[in-house]
Amino acid sequence: QVPLVESGGGWVQAGGSLSVSCVDSGRAFSRSAMGWFRQAPGKEREFVAAITWEPHYADSVKGRFTISRDNAKNTVHLQMNNLRPEDTAVYYCAGSTANYYITRASAYDWWGQGIQVTVSS
């Protein structure tokens, strides 16, 4: 069973909006830190956003992306506005039992399979 299942994503022109969502299959979601990371071809996986009791963002997406969570539905959502070609990547949802170092991929214990987001210029 895949611990996290992403949905959404797709293709959009620069300046447009997309969203991605992630459903957790039943861990202690409300007590977990949830994050989004992305990986573009030939690049390392990088932090995008995370949420504990408050949101955290990479500088590159601050003001454009919004992360939110619905603990009743075990869901975390990433709304992406004013998208740029450099936002093109596979986006991964991740969960962590820790609530620190949440900008680091190594802090996360379970991951989704990833979903493609493509922004054309």
GROMACS .gro file of C-alpha atoms in nm:
model
  121
    1GLN     CA    1   0.000   0.000   0.000
    2VAL     CA    2   0.136   0.337  -0.102
    3PRO     CA    3   0.147   0.554   0.208
    4LEU     CA    4   0.075   0.879   0.030
    5VAL     CA    5  -0.120   0.928  -0.291
    6GLU     CA    6  -0.082   1.250  -0.486
    7SER     CA    7  -0.334   1.393  -0.729
    8GLY     CA    8  -0.368   1.703  -0.943
    9GLY     CA    9  -0.070   1.848  -1.124
   10GLY     CA   10  -0.060   1.858  -1.502
   11TRP     CA   11   0.036   2.123  -1.753
   12VAL     CA   12  -0.011   2.499  -1.756
   13GLN     CA   13   0.136   2.802  -1.924
   14ALA     CA   14   0.357   3.039  -1.731
   15GLY     CA   15   0.155   3.264  -1.504
   16GLY     CA   16  -0.116   3.004  -1.458
   17SER     CA   17  -0.221   2.801  -1.157
   18LEU     CA   18  -0.227   2.437  -1.062
   19SER     CA   19  -0.281   2.246  -0.743
   20VAL     CA   20  -0.163   1.915  -0.604
   21SER     CA   21  -0.314   1.719  -0.319
   22CYS     CA   22  -0.200   1.426  -0.114
   23VAL     CA   23  -0.398   1.178   0.092
   24ASP     CA   24  -0.232   0.991   0.378
   25SER     CA   25  -0.339   0.628   0.413
   26GLY     CA   26  -0.388   0.630   0.785
   27ARG     CA   27  -0.094   0.726   0.999
   28ALA     CA   28  -0.118   0.977   1.280
   29PHE     CA   29  -0.172   1.246   1.022
   30SER     CA   30  -0.279   1.523   1.255
   31ARG     CA   31   0.045   1.485   1.453
   32SER     CA   32   0.267   1.463   1.146
   33ALA     CA   33   0.455   1.730   0.963
   34MET     CA   34   0.364   1.716   0.594
   35GLY     CA   35   0.582   1.848   0.319
   36TRP     CA   36   0.612   1.894  -0.054
   37PHE     CA   37   0.938   1.848  -0.238
   38ARG     CA   38   1.015   1.860  -0.608
   39GLN     CA   39   1.275   1.721  -0.841
   40ALA     CA   40   1.350   1.847  -1.188
   41PRO     CA   41   1.544   1.639  -1.443
   42GLY     CA   42   1.913   1.639  -1.363
   43LYS     CA   43   1.862   1.822  -1.034
   44GLU     CA   44   1.847   1.720  -0.671
   45ARG     CA   45   1.521   1.695  -0.483
   46GLU     CA   46   1.444   2.028  -0.320
   47PHE     CA   47   1.215   2.152  -0.048
   48VAL     CA   48   0.904   2.342  -0.157
   49ALA     CA   49   0.675   2.376   0.145
   50ALA     CA   50   0.579   2.208   0.469
   51ILE     CA   51   0.311   2.241   0.730
   52THR     CA   52   0.301   2.157   1.098
   53TRP     CA   53   0.081   2.393   1.293
   54GLU     CA   54   0.204   2.666   1.058
   55PRO     CA   55   0.329   2.675   0.699
   56HIS     CA   56   0.689   2.695   0.585
   57TYR     CA   57   0.804   2.783   0.234
   58ALA     CA   58   1.113   2.781   0.021
   59ASP     CA   59   1.212   3.133  -0.080
   60SER     CA   60   1.158   3.047  -0.445
   61VAL     CA   61   0.785   2.985  -0.393
   62LYS     CA   62   0.702   3.226  -0.113
   63GLY     CA   63   0.409   3.446  -0.209
   64ARG     CA   64   0.308   3.218  -0.497
   65PHE     CA   65   0.239   2.879  -0.333
   66THR     CA   66   0.009   2.802  -0.042
   67ILE     CA   67   0.018   2.481   0.161
   68SER     CA   68  -0.279   2.375   0.372
   69ARG     CA   69  -0.400   2.063   0.550
   70ASP     CA   70  -0.731   1.906   0.639
   71ASN     CA   71  -0.677   1.674   0.934
   72ALA     CA   72  -1.031   1.537   0.913
   73LYS     CA   73  -0.957   1.410   0.562
   74ASN     CA   74  -0.587   1.322   0.609
   75THR     CA   75  -0.514   1.555   0.319
   76VAL     CA   76  -0.249   1.814   0.243
   77HIS     CA   77  -0.294   2.055  -0.044
   78LEU     CA   78  -0.052   2.275  -0.237
   79GLN     CA   79  -0.200   2.561  -0.438
   80MET     CA   80   0.047   2.697  -0.692
   81ASN     CA   81  -0.014   3.035  -0.851
   82ASN     CA   82   0.186   3.247  -1.093
   83LEU     CA   83   0.374   2.940  -1.204
   84ARG     CA   84   0.707   2.972  -1.383
   85PRO     CA   85   0.887   2.733  -1.618
   86GLU     CA   86   1.142   2.669  -1.345
   87ASP     CA   87   0.863   2.521  -1.130
   88THR     CA   88   0.849   2.227  -1.372
   89ALA     CA   89   0.930   1.912  -1.178
   90VAL     CA   90   0.792   1.596  -1.025
   91TYR     CA   91   0.630   1.697  -0.697
   92TYR     CA   92   0.646   1.460  -0.401
   93CYS     CA   93   0.436   1.459  -0.087
   94ALA     CA   94   0.605   1.342   0.231
   95GLY     CA   95   0.524   1.286   0.596
   96SER     CA   96   0.736   1.314   0.907
   97THR     CA   97   0.691   1.221   1.270
   98ALA     CA   98   0.938   1.495   1.356
   99ASN     CA   99   0.847   1.861   1.363
  100TYR     CA  100   1.195   1.997   1.310
  101TYR     CA  101   1.439   2.009   1.020
  102ILE     CA  102   1.129   1.985   0.802
  103THR     CA  103   1.299   2.156   0.511
  104ARG     CA  104   1.525   1.852   0.478
  105ALA     CA  105   1.417   1.545   0.282
  106SER     CA  106   1.601   1.326   0.533
  107ALA     CA  107   1.353   1.429   0.803
  108TYR     CA  108   1.065   1.258   0.624
  109ASP     CA  109   0.965   0.900   0.689
  110TRP     CA  110   0.711   0.822   0.417
  111TRP     CA  111   0.666   0.946   0.063
  112GLY     CA  112   0.429   0.946  -0.228
  113GLN     CA  113   0.521   0.834  -0.576
  114GLY     CA  114   0.529   1.183  -0.720
  115ILE     CA  115   0.321   1.374  -0.971
  116GLN     CA  116   0.430   1.576  -1.270
  117VAL     CA  117   0.387   1.953  -1.291
  118THR     CA  118   0.485   2.114  -1.622
  119VAL     CA  119   0.492   2.488  -1.685
  120SER     CA  120   0.553   2.605  -2.039
  121SER     CA  121   0.693   2.945  -2.130
   0.00000   0.00000   0.00000
